[in-house]
Amino acid sequence: MRHGKYRFVASFLAVPLVLYVFYVLWPYAQAFWIALTSWNGFAPPEYTGFSNFSRMFHDRLFIKAVEHNLFLLLTLPLITVAIALFLSFMLNVGGRSHSGIRSGVWGSKFYRVVFFFPQVLAVAIIGVLFQQILRPDTSGAVNGPLHALGLGPIGFLTNPTVAMWTVLGVLVWQAVGFYVVLFSAGMVSIPQDIYEAAELDGANRISMFFRVTLPLLFDTVQVAWVYLGIAAFDAFALVQVLTVEQGGPDGATTVLANQIYRENFINSRAGYASAIGVALFFLTLTFAALTIRLTRRERIEF
Amino acid sequence: MTTTHTDDVSASAPSARQPRSHAAAAGAERRRQVNLLAGLGHIALVIWALLVLLPLVWTFLAAFKTNAEIFGDAWTLPSHWSFAAFGRAWSKAHISTYMFNSVIIVVFSTFGTMLFGSMAAYVLARYRFWGNRFVYYLFVAGLAFPVFLAIVPLFFQVKNLGIVPVIGPYIGLGSRFGLILVYIAYSLPFTVFFLAAFFKTLPNSIAEAAIVDGASHTRLYFRVMLPMARSGIVSITIFNILGQWNQFLLPVALIQGQDADKRWVLTQGIANISTQAGYEADWPALFAALTLSILPMIVVYAIFQRQIQAGLTAGALK
């Protein structure tokens, strides 16, 4: 039996472990080594120490990419969580109370289903979709009505100062529904009598939200914040598909992931691309460590 | 606020010192305020629903328009409803090919992910052996790394596989089977992490009874444990199907080379199609292609929306 157990364990672990080590762990390990070389993908790699990393500080596009990732890191969680909290509060607690039982607003199930839908769509599809919707002339779905209102056409993707906000807007558009569902699940588990007690004490909707819902939902909000922070370090597919020149105009929307892709697959600088990958890894790690540190607090049991 | 007892419950029993009319007036005021807030909230819900739906509706409508109509007024209906653009998108713009590739790849890669992922998770969760914790953390460590860190070495690794004799063409760059293996490998960390936690919660008694009845380890797993873990398996299967169907970076990096566009997946094809539509000046076909790739998702989502929402949020709630 004992002998049989070890053979069984080995037979179940062998294939997944081999696939995982070969395709995932080994490339990750290699990346740290390639980052220290001037490899171009063809000639044998040459060790160049940390020169790839010092090069970053003079790379205009790299610096822009870091700025854009940090911009997303600050704005994406804040805006998405704010909108999602508001909408889910309206869905779940916003309704009238019938003899003490608070119900969601009319049609709340429908809204939840609709809000969540963009989450199911591929980012690449959303990218092409919004490319058309945000067309700069009056044939665009947004610029057409804007023109009718007498407002000039906005170069959502062509104006360098607007383009990054457009990327943010589309990311928020896709993300909100997911967090509405997540927060709704959290709100449903808050006991009804807490709301009743608050109501008896004369709390209105606004103070109920800030004094009851938000504190009891803190753990879920924290999870959402970490998820959106990690998403802020990605944004690859959307920038690649949606923006002009895959990160333009003139680098106005590029992010680190797109720089990795560009340096390796277009400029054939495998060494430098890997170095950017290492930088991205440490940025993500720093963010995760900081979030866990800063948001540590007592858990409210209910 | 003049009083603290203004809601429905206490309004029926007003405090003795307060005149009745005062309490009633305050109650009415409070109710009006609540209605106003609820009304505003409902307007916000309607606005967001429109923000989600209108871009999709606009795209579907544009598939029926002519080039001239597409570049005319944005919000007019098509003058006549012709499905011609859908035919062109399906065959000429190769949406049928991309869709076929995506389906084939996701069917096999999700099946492989669930088979190997659940096997690894099961032994890691329920068997004590030397190195168990080490292997478990090896898998979980994969969650901490961004895929972008691996993409450069991964590309060259898969490229090198292409020159392996005999099997090279089937696992190298631009091969569907090669991409399936990569999808499985990159889906394992989360699948193992989630399912291991799930297998741990299953009761011991049934497993012990099966062993007493003489079931082998393999039989115990496939006949007893796997069926018991069904709800967890379903959640993660949905999670993996959607993740792999929507994957963009891996196919763009790995399905390239000569004639690779015959093996492109849907996301790749759609991303490329907007450039192509520009060359060929066939914009209705672009919108038809978008519609064709969105509609199946709406149908699937409409049928399985409960399971999909549960599957995708399962990871966040763990």
Coordinates of C-alpha atoms in Angstrom, one line a residue:
Chain A
M1 CA 0.0 0.0 0.0
R2 CA 2.8 2.4 1.0
H3 CA 4.7 1.7 -2.1
G4 CA 1.6 2.1 -4.2
K5 CA 1.0 5.5 -2.6
Y6 CA 4.3 6.9 -3.7
R7 CA 3.9 5.6 -7.2
F8 CA 0.4 7.1 -7.4
V9 CA 1.6 10.5 -6.1
A10 CA 4.5 10.5 -8.6
S11 CA 2.2 9.5 -11.5
F12 CA -0.3 12.3 -10.7
L13 CA 2.4 15.0 -10.2
A14 CA 4.7 14.2 -13.1
V15 CA 3.0 15.7 -16.1
P16 CA 1.8 19.0 -14.4
L17 CA 5.1 19.5 -12.8
V18 CA 7.2 19.0 -16.0
L19 CA 4.9 21.3 -18.0
Y20 CA 5.0 23.9 -15.2
V21 CA 8.8 23.9 -14.7
F22 CA 9.5 23.8 -18.4
Y23 CA 7.1 26.5 -19.6
V24 CA 6.8 28.7 -16.6
L25 CA 9.5 28.5 -13.9
W26 CA 12.4 28.0 -16.3
P27 CA 11.6 31.0 -18.4
Y28 CA 11.1 33.1 -15.3
A29 CA 14.5 32.1 -14.1
Q30 CA 16.1 32.7 -17.5
A31 CA 14.7 36.2 -17.6
F32 CA 16.8 37.3 -14.7
W33 CA 19.9 36.1 -16.5
I34 CA 19.0 37.4 -19.9
A35 CA 18.4 40.8 -18.3
L36 CA 22.2 41.0 -17.6
T37 CA 23.2 40.4 -21.2
S38 CA 23.1 42.4 -24.5
W39 CA 21.4 39.5 -26.2
N40 CA 19.6 40.3 -29.5
G41 CA 18.0 36.9 -29.8
F42 CA 20.3 35.5 -32.5
A43 CA 24.0 35.9 -31.6
P44 CA 25.2 34.2 -28.4
P45 CA 24.4 36.4 -25.4
E46 CA 27.1 38.6 -24.0
Y47 CA 27.3 39.4 -20.3
T48 CA 27.0 43.2 -19.8
G49 CA 26.3 43.5 -16.0
F50 CA 23.8 46.1 -15.1
S51 CA 24.1 48.2 -18.2
N52 CA 20.6 47.4 -19.3
F53 CA 19.3 48.8 -16.1
S54 CA 21.3 52.0 -16.3
R55 CA 20.1 52.4 -19.8
M56 CA 16.5 52.6 -18.6
F57 CA 17.1 56.0 -17.0
H58 CA 17.9 57.5 -20.4
D59 CA 15.1 55.7 -22.2
R60 CA 12.3 58.3 -22.8
L61 CA 9.7 55.6 -23.6
F62 CA 10.6 53.5 -20.6
I63 CA 10.2 56.5 -18.3
K64 CA 6.9 57.4 -19.9
A65 CA 5.8 53.8 -19.5
V66 CA 6.6 53.8 -15.8
E67 CA 4.7 57.1 -15.4
H68 CA 1.7 55.6 -17.2
N69 CA 1.7 52.5 -15.0
L70 CA 1.9 54.6 -11.9
F71 CA -0.9 56.8 -13.2
L72 CA -3.1 53.7 -13.7
L73 CA -2.0 52.5 -10.3
L74 CA -3.4 55.6 -8.6
T75 CA -6.5 56.2 -10.7
L76 CA -7.8 52.7 -11.8
P77 CA -8.5 51.3 -8.3
L78 CA -9.8 54.6 -6.9
I79 CA -12.3 55.3 -9.7
T80 CA -13.3 51.7 -10.3
V81 CA -13.9 51.0 -6.6
A82 CA -15.8 54.3 -6.1
I83 CA -18.1 53.7 -9.0
A84 CA -18.6 50.0 -8.1
L85 CA -19.3 50.8 -4.5
F86 CA -21.8 53.4 -5.4
L87 CA -23.6 51.2 -7.9
S88 CA -23.7 48.1 -5.7
F89 CA -24.9 50.1 -2.7
M90 CA -27.7 51.5 -4.9
L91 CA -28.5 47.9 -6.1
N92 CA -28.6 46.3 -2.7
V93 CA -29.5 48.9 -0.1
G94 CA -30.9 51.7 -2.2
G95 CA -34.4 50.3 -2.4
R96 CA -37.3 51.1 -0.1
S97 CA -37.8 49.1 3.1
H98 CA -40.9 47.0 3.3
S99 CA -41.9 46.5 6.9
G100 CA -38.3 46.5 7.9
I101 CA -36.9 44.3 5.1
R102 CA -34.7 46.3 2.8
S103 CA -34.8 45.1 -0.7
G104 CA -32.6 46.0 -3.7
V105 CA -33.9 48.5 -6.2
W106 CA -36.4 47.3 -8.9
G107 CA -34.6 45.4 -11.6
S108 CA -31.4 45.0 -9.6
K109 CA -30.8 41.5 -11.1
F110 CA -31.0 42.9 -14.6
Y111 CA -28.5 45.6 -13.8
R112 CA -26.0 43.1 -12.3
V113 CA -26.2 40.9 -15.4
V114 CA -25.6 43.9 -17.7
F115 CA -22.9 45.5 -15.7
F116 CA -20.9 42.3 -15.5
F117 CA -21.0 41.5 -19.2
P118 CA -17.9 43.5 -20.4
Q119 CA -15.9 41.2 -18.1
V120 CA -16.7 38.3 -20.4
L121 CA -15.4 40.0 -23.5
A122 CA -11.8 39.8 -24.7
V123 CA -9.8 43.0 -24.2
A124 CA -8.7 42.7 -27.8
I125 CA -12.4 42.9 -28.9
I126 CA -13.1 45.8 -26.6
G127 CA -10.0 47.6 -28.0
V128 CA -11.2 47.4 -31.6
L129 CA -14.8 48.3 -30.5
F130 CA -13.7 51.5 -28.7
Q131 CA -11.3 52.4 -31.6
Q132 CA -14.5 52.8 -33.7
I133 CA -16.7 54.3 -31.1
L134 CA -14.1 57.0 -30.3
R135 CA -13.3 57.9 -33.9
P136 CA -12.1 61.5 -34.0
D137 CA -14.6 62.7 -36.7
T138 CA -18.4 63.1 -36.4
S139 CA -18.9 59.5 -37.4
G140 CA -17.7 58.3 -34.0
A141 CA -20.4 57.3 -31.6
V142 CA -19.2 59.8 -29.0
N143 CA -17.9 62.6 -31.2
G144 CA -21.1 62.6 -33.3
P145 CA -23.4 63.7 -30.5
L146 CA -20.7 66.0 -29.1
H147 CA -20.6 67.7 -32.4
A148 CA -24.3 68.1 -32.4
L149 CA -24.1 69.8 -29.0
G150 CA -21.6 72.2 -30.5
L151 CA -18.6 70.7 -28.8
G152 CA -15.5 70.2 -30.9
P153 CA -14.5 66.7 -31.8
I154 CA -12.2 65.3 -29.1
G155 CA -9.1 63.3 -30.3
F156 CA -9.7 60.6 -27.7
L157 CA -6.9 58.5 -29.1
T158 CA -4.9 61.1 -31.2
N159 CA -4.5 63.8 -28.6
P160 CA -1.5 62.9 -26.4
T161 CA -3.0 64.6 -23.3
V162 CA -6.3 62.8 -23.7
A163 CA -5.2 59.4 -24.9
M164 CA -4.1 58.0 -21.5
W165 CA -7.4 59.1 -19.9
T166 CA -9.2 57.2 -22.7
V167 CA -7.2 54.1 -21.9
L168 CA -8.1 54.5 -18.2
G169 CA -11.8 55.1 -19.1
V170 CA -12.0 51.9 -21.1
L171 CA -10.3 49.9 -18.4
V172 CA -12.8 51.3 -15.9
W173 CA -15.7 50.5 -18.3
Q174 CA -14.7 46.9 -18.4
A175 CA -13.8 46.4 -14.7
V176 CA -16.7 48.1 -12.8
G177 CA -19.2 45.3 -13.3
F178 CA -16.9 42.6 -11.8
Y179 CA -16.5 44.7 -8.7
V180 CA -20.2 45.5 -8.5
V181 CA -20.9 41.7 -8.3
L182 CA -18.0 41.3 -5.8
F183 CA -19.2 44.1 -3.5
S184 CA -22.9 42.9 -3.9
A185 CA -21.8 39.5 -2.6
G186 CA -20.2 41.2 0.4
M187 CA -23.1 43.5 1.1
V188 CA -25.6 40.6 1.1
S189 CA -23.7 39.0 3.9
I190 CA -24.0 42.1 6.1
P191 CA -26.7 41.2 8.6
Q192 CA -30.0 43.1 8.1
D193 CA -30.4 44.0 11.8
I194 CA -27.3 46.2 11.6
Y195 CA -29.1 48.4 9.0
E196 CA -32.3 48.3 11.1
A197 CA -30.4 49.4 14.1
A198 CA -28.8 52.2 12.2
E199 CA -32.1 53.3 10.8
L200 CA -33.7 53.4 14.2
D201 CA -30.8 55.6 15.3
G202 CA -31.8 57.9 12.5
A203 CA -29.0 57.3 10.1
N204 CA -29.7 58.4 6.5
R205 CA -28.6 56.5 3.4
I206 CA -25.3 58.4 3.1
S207 CA -24.2 58.0 6.7
M208 CA -25.4 54.3 6.5
F209 CA -23.1 53.8 3.6
F210 CA -20.0 55.4 5.2
R211 CA -20.6 54.2 8.8
V212 CA -22.0 50.7 8.2
T213 CA -21.5 49.3 4.7
L214 CA -18.0 50.6 4.0
P215 CA -16.4 49.5 7.3
L216 CA -18.0 46.0 7.1
L217 CA -16.9 45.7 3.4
F218 CA -13.4 46.7 4.1
D219 CA -11.8 43.3 3.4
T220 CA -13.5 43.0 0.1
V221 CA -12.5 46.5 -0.9
Q222 CA -9.0 45.7 0.0
V223 CA -9.0 42.6 -2.3
A224 CA -10.5 44.7 -5.1
W225 CA -7.7 47.3 -4.6
V226 CA -5.0 44.6 -4.9
Y227 CA -6.6 43.1 -8.0
L228 CA -7.0 46.5 -9.7
G229 CA -3.4 47.4 -8.7
I230 CA -2.2 44.3 -10.4
A231 CA -4.3 45.1 -13.4
A232 CA -2.8 48.6 -13.5
F233 CA 0.6 46.9 -14.2
D234 CA -0.8 45.0 -17.1
A235 CA -3.0 47.0 -19.6
F236 CA -1.0 45.4 -22.4
A237 CA -3.7 44.1 -24.6
L238 CA -5.8 47.2 -24.5
V239 CA -2.9 49.6 -25.2
Q240 CA -1.6 47.2 -28.0
V241 CA -5.0 47.1 -29.8
L242 CA -6.8 50.4 -28.9
T243 CA -4.2 53.1 -29.1
V244 CA -2.5 54.5 -32.3
E245 CA 1.0 53.1 -33.0
Q246 CA 0.5 50.6 -30.2
G247 CA 1.3 52.9 -27.3
G248 CA 1.2 56.3 -29.1
P249 CA 0.7 58.9 -30.1
D250 CA 4.5 59.3 -29.6
G251 CA 4.5 57.1 -26.5
A252 CA 1.7 58.9 -24.8
T253 CA 0.0 55.7 -23.7
T254 CA 2.7 53.1 -23.6
V255 CA 3.0 50.9 -20.5
L256 CA 5.9 48.7 -19.3
A257 CA 4.3 45.5 -20.8
N258 CA 4.2 47.2 -24.2
Q259 CA 7.8 48.3 -23.9
I260 CA 8.8 44.7 -23.2
Y261 CA 6.9 43.5 -26.3
R262 CA 8.3 46.4 -28.5
E263 CA 11.9 45.9 -27.4
N264 CA 11.9 42.2 -28.0
F265 CA 9.7 41.6 -30.9
I266 CA 10.3 44.8 -32.9
N267 CA 13.7 46.1 -31.8
S268 CA 15.2 42.6 -31.2
R269 CA 16.6 43.6 -27.9
A270 CA 15.9 40.5 -25.9
G271 CA 18.3 41.5 -23.1
Y272 CA 16.9 45.0 -22.6
A273 CA 13.3 43.7 -22.8
S274 CA 14.1 41.1 -20.1
A275 CA 15.5 43.9 -17.9
I276 CA 12.3 45.9 -18.2
G277 CA 10.5 42.7 -17.2
V278 CA 12.6 42.4 -14.1
A279 CA 11.9 46.1 -13.3
L280 CA 8.1 45.4 -13.8
F281 CA 8.4 42.4 -11.5
F282 CA 10.0 44.4 -8.7
L283 CA 7.4 47.2 -9.1
T284 CA 4.6 44.7 -8.8
L285 CA 6.2 43.2 -5.7
T286 CA 6.7 46.6 -4.1
F287 CA 3.1 47.4 -4.7
A288 CA 1.9 44.1 -3.2
A289 CA 4.1 44.5 -0.1
L290 CA 3.1 48.1 0.4
T291 CA -0.6 47.3 0.1
I292 CA -0.5 44.5 2.6
R293 CA 1.5 46.7 5.0
L294 CA -0.6 49.8 4.7
T295 CA -4.0 48.2 4.9
R296 CA -3.3 45.8 7.8
R297 CA -6.0 46.3 10.4
E298 CA -8.3 44.6 12.8
R299 CA -10.8 42.4 11.1
I300 CA -14.5 43.0 12.0
E301 CA -16.3 39.8 12.6
F302 CA -20.0 39.7 12.0
Chain B
M1 CA -32.5 67.3 11.5
T2 CA -35.0 68.3 14.2
T3 CA -35.6 64.9 15.6
T4 CA -34.0 61.5 15.6
H5 CA -37.3 59.5 15.5
T6 CA -38.4 59.9 12.0
D7 CA -38.5 56.6 10.2
D8 CA -41.5 54.4 9.6
V9 CA -41.2 52.4 12.7
S10 CA -41.0 55.1 15.3
A11 CA -43.4 57.4 13.5
S12 CA -46.2 55.2 14.6
A13 CA -45.2 55.8 18.2
P14 CA -44.2 59.4 18.4
S15 CA -42.6 60.6 21.6
A16 CA -45.1 62.1 24.0
R17 CA -43.5 65.5 24.2
Q18 CA -43.6 66.1 20.5
P19 CA -46.6 67.4 18.7
R20 CA -48.0 64.7 16.4
S21 CA -48.0 66.9 13.3
H22 CA -44.4 67.8 13.7
A23 CA -43.3 64.2 13.7
A24 CA -45.5 63.4 10.7
A25 CA -44.0 66.3 8.8
A26 CA -40.5 65.3 9.6
G27 CA -41.3 61.8 8.6
A28 CA -42.7 62.9 5.2
E29 CA -39.6 65.0 4.7
R30 CA -37.3 62.1 5.5
R31 CA -39.3 59.9 3.1
R32 CA -39.0 62.5 0.4
Q33 CA -35.3 62.7 0.9
V34 CA -35.0 58.9 0.7
N35 CA -37.1 58.8 -2.5
L36 CA -35.0 61.5 -4.0
L37 CA -31.8 59.7 -3.2
A38 CA -33.2 56.4 -4.4
G39 CA -34.3 58.1 -7.6
L40 CA -30.9 59.6 -8.2
G41 CA -29.4 56.2 -7.5
H42 CA -31.7 54.6 -10.0
I43 CA -30.8 57.2 -12.6
A44 CA -27.1 56.3 -12.0
L45 CA -27.9 52.6 -12.6
V46 CA -29.7 53.4 -15.8
I47 CA -26.8 55.5 -17.0
W48 CA -24.2 52.8 -16.4
A49 CA -26.4 50.2 -18.0
L50 CA -26.6 52.5 -21.1
L51 CA -22.9 53.0 -21.0
V52 CA -22.4 49.3 -21.2
L53 CA -25.1 48.5 -23.8
L54 CA -25.0 51.4 -26.2
P55 CA -21.4 50.7 -27.5
L56 CA -22.5 47.1 -28.2
V57 CA -25.8 48.2 -29.9
W58 CA -23.9 50.8 -32.0
T59 CA -21.5 48.1 -33.2
F60 CA -24.2 45.7 -34.1
L61 CA -26.0 48.4 -36.1
A62 CA -22.9 49.4 -37.9
A63 CA -22.5 45.9 -39.3
F64 CA -25.7 46.5 -41.4
K65 CA -24.6 49.9 -42.7
T66 CA -22.7 50.7 -45.9
N67 CA -19.3 52.4 -45.9
A68 CA -20.9 55.7 -46.6
E69 CA -23.4 55.3 -43.7
I70 CA -20.6 54.3 -41.3
F71 CA -18.7 57.6 -42.1
G72 CA -21.9 59.6 -42.0
D73 CA -23.9 60.5 -39.0
A74 CA -23.0 58.3 -36.1
W75 CA -26.4 57.5 -34.7
T76 CA -28.6 56.8 -37.7
L77 CA -30.1 53.4 -38.5
P78 CA -28.9 51.5 -41.5
S79 CA -31.1 52.2 -44.6
H80 CA -31.7 48.6 -45.3
W81 CA -30.9 45.4 -43.4
S82 CA -28.4 43.4 -45.3
F83 CA -26.5 40.5 -43.9
A84 CA -23.8 40.6 -46.7
A85 CA -21.1 42.0 -44.4
F86 CA -21.5 39.0 -42.1
G87 CA -20.7 36.6 -45.0
R88 CA -17.6 38.6 -45.9
A89 CA -16.4 38.7 -42.3
W90 CA -17.0 35.0 -41.8
S91 CA -15.2 33.8 -44.9
K92 CA -13.1 36.6 -46.5
A93 CA -11.9 38.1 -43.2
H94 CA -11.4 34.5 -41.9
I95 CA -13.5 34.9 -38.7
S96 CA -14.5 31.2 -39.3
T97 CA -10.9 30.1 -39.2
Y98 CA -10.0 32.2 -36.1
M99 CA -13.1 31.0 -34.3
F100 CA -12.3 27.4 -35.2
N101 CA -8.8 27.8 -33.9
S102 CA -9.9 29.4 -30.7
V103 CA -12.5 26.7 -30.0
I104 CA -10.0 23.8 -30.7
I105 CA -7.3 25.4 -28.6
V106 CA -9.5 26.3 -25.6
V107 CA -11.3 22.9 -25.6
F108 CA -8.0 21.0 -25.3
S109 CA -6.2 23.5 -23.1
T110 CA -9.0 23.8 -20.6
F111 CA -9.5 20.0 -20.5
G112 CA -5.7 19.6 -20.0
T113 CA -5.6 22.3 -17.4
M114 CA -8.4 20.8 -15.4
L115 CA -7.1 17.2 -15.7
F116 CA -3.5 18.0 -14.7
G117 CA -4.4 20.8 -12.4
S118 CA -6.9 18.8 -10.4
M119 CA -4.6 15.8 -10.3
A120 CA -1.7 17.9 -8.9
A121 CA -4.0 19.7 -6.5
Y122 CA -5.5 16.5 -5.2
V123 CA -2.3 14.8 -4.3
L124 CA -0.9 18.0 -2.8
A125 CA -4.0 18.5 -0.7
R126 CA -4.7 14.9 0.5
Y127 CA -1.4 12.9 0.5
R128 CA 1.5 13.4 2.9
F129 CA 4.8 12.8 1.2
W130 CA 8.3 14.2 1.3
G131 CA 8.5 17.5 -0.6
N132 CA 4.7 18.1 -0.6
R133 CA 4.9 21.7 0.8
F134 CA 7.9 22.5 -1.6
V135 CA 6.0 21.4 -4.7
Y136 CA 2.8 23.3 -3.5
Y137 CA 4.7 26.5 -3.0
L138 CA 6.5 26.0 -6.3
F139 CA 3.1 26.1 -8.0
V140 CA 1.7 29.0 -5.9
A141 CA 4.9 31.1 -6.5
G142 CA 3.8 31.3 -10.2
L143 CA 1.0 33.6 -9.1
A144 CA 3.4 36.2 -7.9
F145 CA 5.2 36.7 -11.3
P146 CA 3.8 38.8 -14.2
V147 CA 3.7 36.8 -17.4
F148 CA 5.5 39.7 -19.1
L149 CA 8.6 38.7 -17.2
A150 CA 8.6 35.3 -18.9
I151 CA 7.5 36.2 -22.4
V152 CA 11.0 36.8 -23.9
P153 CA 12.6 33.6 -22.7
L154 CA 9.4 31.7 -23.4
F155 CA 9.4 32.9 -27.0
F156 CA 12.9 31.6 -27.5
Q157 CA 12.2 28.4 -25.7
V158 CA 9.2 27.6 -27.9
K159 CA 11.2 28.7 -30.9
N160 CA 13.9 26.3 -30.1
L161 CA 11.4 23.5 -29.7
G162 CA 10.5 24.0 -33.3
I163 CA 13.9 22.5 -34.4
V164 CA 13.5 19.3 -32.4
P165 CA 13.4 16.5 -34.9
V166 CA 10.0 14.9 -35.9
I167 CA 7.8 16.6 -33.2
G168 CA 9.3 20.1 -33.7
P169 CA 6.6 21.4 -36.0
Y170 CA 3.9 20.4 -33.6
I171 CA 5.2 22.1 -30.5
G172 CA 7.3 25.0 -31.9
L173 CA 6.3 28.6 -32.8
G174 CA 3.0 28.9 -34.7
S175 CA 1.7 25.5 -33.7
R176 CA -1.7 25.1 -32.0
F177 CA -0.6 22.1 -29.9
G178 CA 2.4 24.1 -28.6
L179 CA 0.1 27.0 -27.6
I180 CA -2.2 24.5 -25.8
L181 CA 0.8 23.2 -23.7
V182 CA 1.7 26.8 -22.8
Y183 CA -1.9 27.7 -21.9
I184 CA -2.0 24.6 -19.6
A185 CA 1.3 25.5 -17.9
Y186 CA 0.3 29.1 -17.2
S187 CA -3.1 28.1 -15.9
L188 CA -1.7 25.6 -13.4
P189 CA -0.7 28.0 -10.6
F190 CA -4.2 29.4 -10.0
T191 CA -6.0 26.1 -10.7
V192 CA -3.7 24.1 -8.3
F193 CA -4.0 26.8 -5.6
F194 CA -7.7 27.0 -5.8
L195 CA -8.5 23.3 -6.1
A196 CA -6.0 22.2 -3.4
A197 CA -7.9 24.4 -1.0
F198 CA -11.1 22.9 -2.2
F199 CA -10.0 19.2 -1.9
K200 CA -8.9 19.9 1.6
T201 CA -12.5 20.7 2.6
L202 CA -13.8 17.4 1.4
P203 CA -14.7 14.9 4.2
N204 CA -12.4 12.0 5.0
S205 CA -15.0 9.4 5.8
I206 CA -16.1 8.7 2.3
A207 CA -12.5 8.4 1.0
E208 CA -11.8 5.9 3.9
A209 CA -14.9 3.9 3.1
A210 CA -13.9 3.6 -0.5
I211 CA -10.4 2.5 0.5
V212 CA -11.9 -0.2 2.8
D213 CA -14.0 -1.3 -0.1
G214 CA -10.8 -1.9 -2.0
A215 CA -10.7 1.0 -4.4
S216 CA -7.3 1.9 -5.8
H217 CA -5.9 5.5 -5.4
T218 CA -6.7 6.3 -9.0
R219 CA -10.1 4.9 -8.8
L220 CA -10.8 6.7 -5.6
Y221 CA -9.8 9.9 -7.3
F222 CA -11.8 9.6 -10.5
R223 CA -14.9 7.9 -9.1
V224 CA -15.2 9.5 -5.6
M225 CA -13.2 12.6 -5.0
L226 CA -13.6 14.3 -8.4
P227 CA -17.4 14.0 -8.4
M228 CA -17.5 15.4 -4.8
A229 CA -15.4 18.4 -5.9
R230 CA -17.8 19.2 -8.7
S231 CA -18.8 22.7 -7.7
G232 CA -15.1 23.8 -7.3
I233 CA -14.2 22.1 -10.6
V234 CA -17.1 23.9 -12.4
S235 CA -16.0 27.3 -11.1
I236 CA -12.4 26.9 -12.1
T237 CA -13.3 25.4 -15.5
I238 CA -15.3 28.5 -16.3
F239 CA -12.5 30.7 -15.1
N240 CA -10.0 28.9 -17.3
I241 CA -12.3 28.8 -20.4
L242 CA -12.8 32.5 -20.3
G243 CA -9.2 33.3 -19.4
Q244 CA -7.9 31.2 -22.3
W245 CA -10.5 32.3 -24.8
N246 CA -9.6 35.9 -24.1
Q247 CA -5.9 35.4 -24.0
F248 CA -4.0 37.9 -26.1
L249 CA -0.3 38.1 -25.2
L250 CA 0.6 34.4 -25.5
P251 CA -0.9 33.8 -29.0
V252 CA 0.4 37.1 -30.3
A253 CA 3.9 36.2 -29.1
L254 CA 3.8 32.5 -30.0
I255 CA 1.6 32.1 -33.1
Q256 CA 3.9 33.8 -35.5
G257 CA 6.1 32.8 -38.4
Q258 CA 5.3 31.6 -41.9
D259 CA 1.6 31.2 -42.7
A260 CA 0.9 31.6 -39.0
D261 CA -2.3 33.6 -39.7
K262 CA -4.0 30.3 -40.6
R263 CA -3.6 29.3 -37.0
W264 CA -4.4 32.6 -35.4
V265 CA -7.0 32.7 -32.6
L266 CA -10.0 35.0 -32.5
T267 CA -8.4 37.8 -30.4
Q268 CA -5.4 38.0 -32.7
G269 CA -7.6 38.0 -35.8
I270 CA -9.9 40.7 -34.4
A271 CA -7.0 42.9 -33.4
N272 CA -5.5 42.6 -36.9
I273 CA -8.8 43.1 -38.7
S274 CA -9.1 46.8 -38.0
T275 CA -5.9 47.4 -39.9
Q276 CA -7.0 45.1 -42.7
A277 CA -10.4 46.9 -42.9
G278 CA -8.5 50.1 -43.4
Y279 CA -6.6 48.6 -46.4
E280 CA -9.6 47.0 -48.0
A281 CA -12.0 49.8 -47.1
D282 CA -14.6 47.2 -45.9
W283 CA -15.7 48.7 -42.6
P284 CA -19.1 46.9 -42.4
A285 CA -17.1 43.6 -42.4
L286 CA -15.1 44.9 -39.5
F287 CA -18.3 45.6 -37.5
A288 CA -19.8 42.3 -38.6
A289 CA -16.6 40.5 -37.4
L290 CA -16.9 42.3 -34.0
T291 CA -20.6 41.3 -33.8
L292 CA -19.8 37.7 -34.7
S293 CA -17.2 37.5 -31.9
I294 CA -19.4 39.2 -29.3
L295 CA -22.8 37.5 -30.0
P296 CA -21.6 34.0 -28.9
M297 CA -20.4 35.5 -25.7
I298 CA -23.8 37.1 -25.1
V299 CA -25.5 33.8 -25.7
V300 CA -23.2 31.8 -23.5
Y301 CA -23.3 34.5 -20.8
A302 CA -27.1 34.7 -20.9
I303 CA -27.3 30.9 -20.3
F304 CA -24.5 30.5 -17.7
Q305 CA -24.4 34.0 -16.1
R306 CA -24.8 32.7 -12.6
Q307 CA -22.0 30.2 -12.9
I308 CA -19.8 32.6 -14.8
Q309 CA -20.2 35.3 -12.1
A310 CA -19.5 32.7 -9.4
G311 CA -16.5 31.3 -11.3
L312 CA -14.8 34.6 -12.0
T313 CA -15.3 36.0 -8.5
A314 CA -14.4 32.8 -6.8
G315 CA -10.7 33.7 -7.0
A316 CA -11.2 37.1 -5.4
L317 CA -13.3 35.7 -2.5
K318 CA -10.8 33.1 -1.5

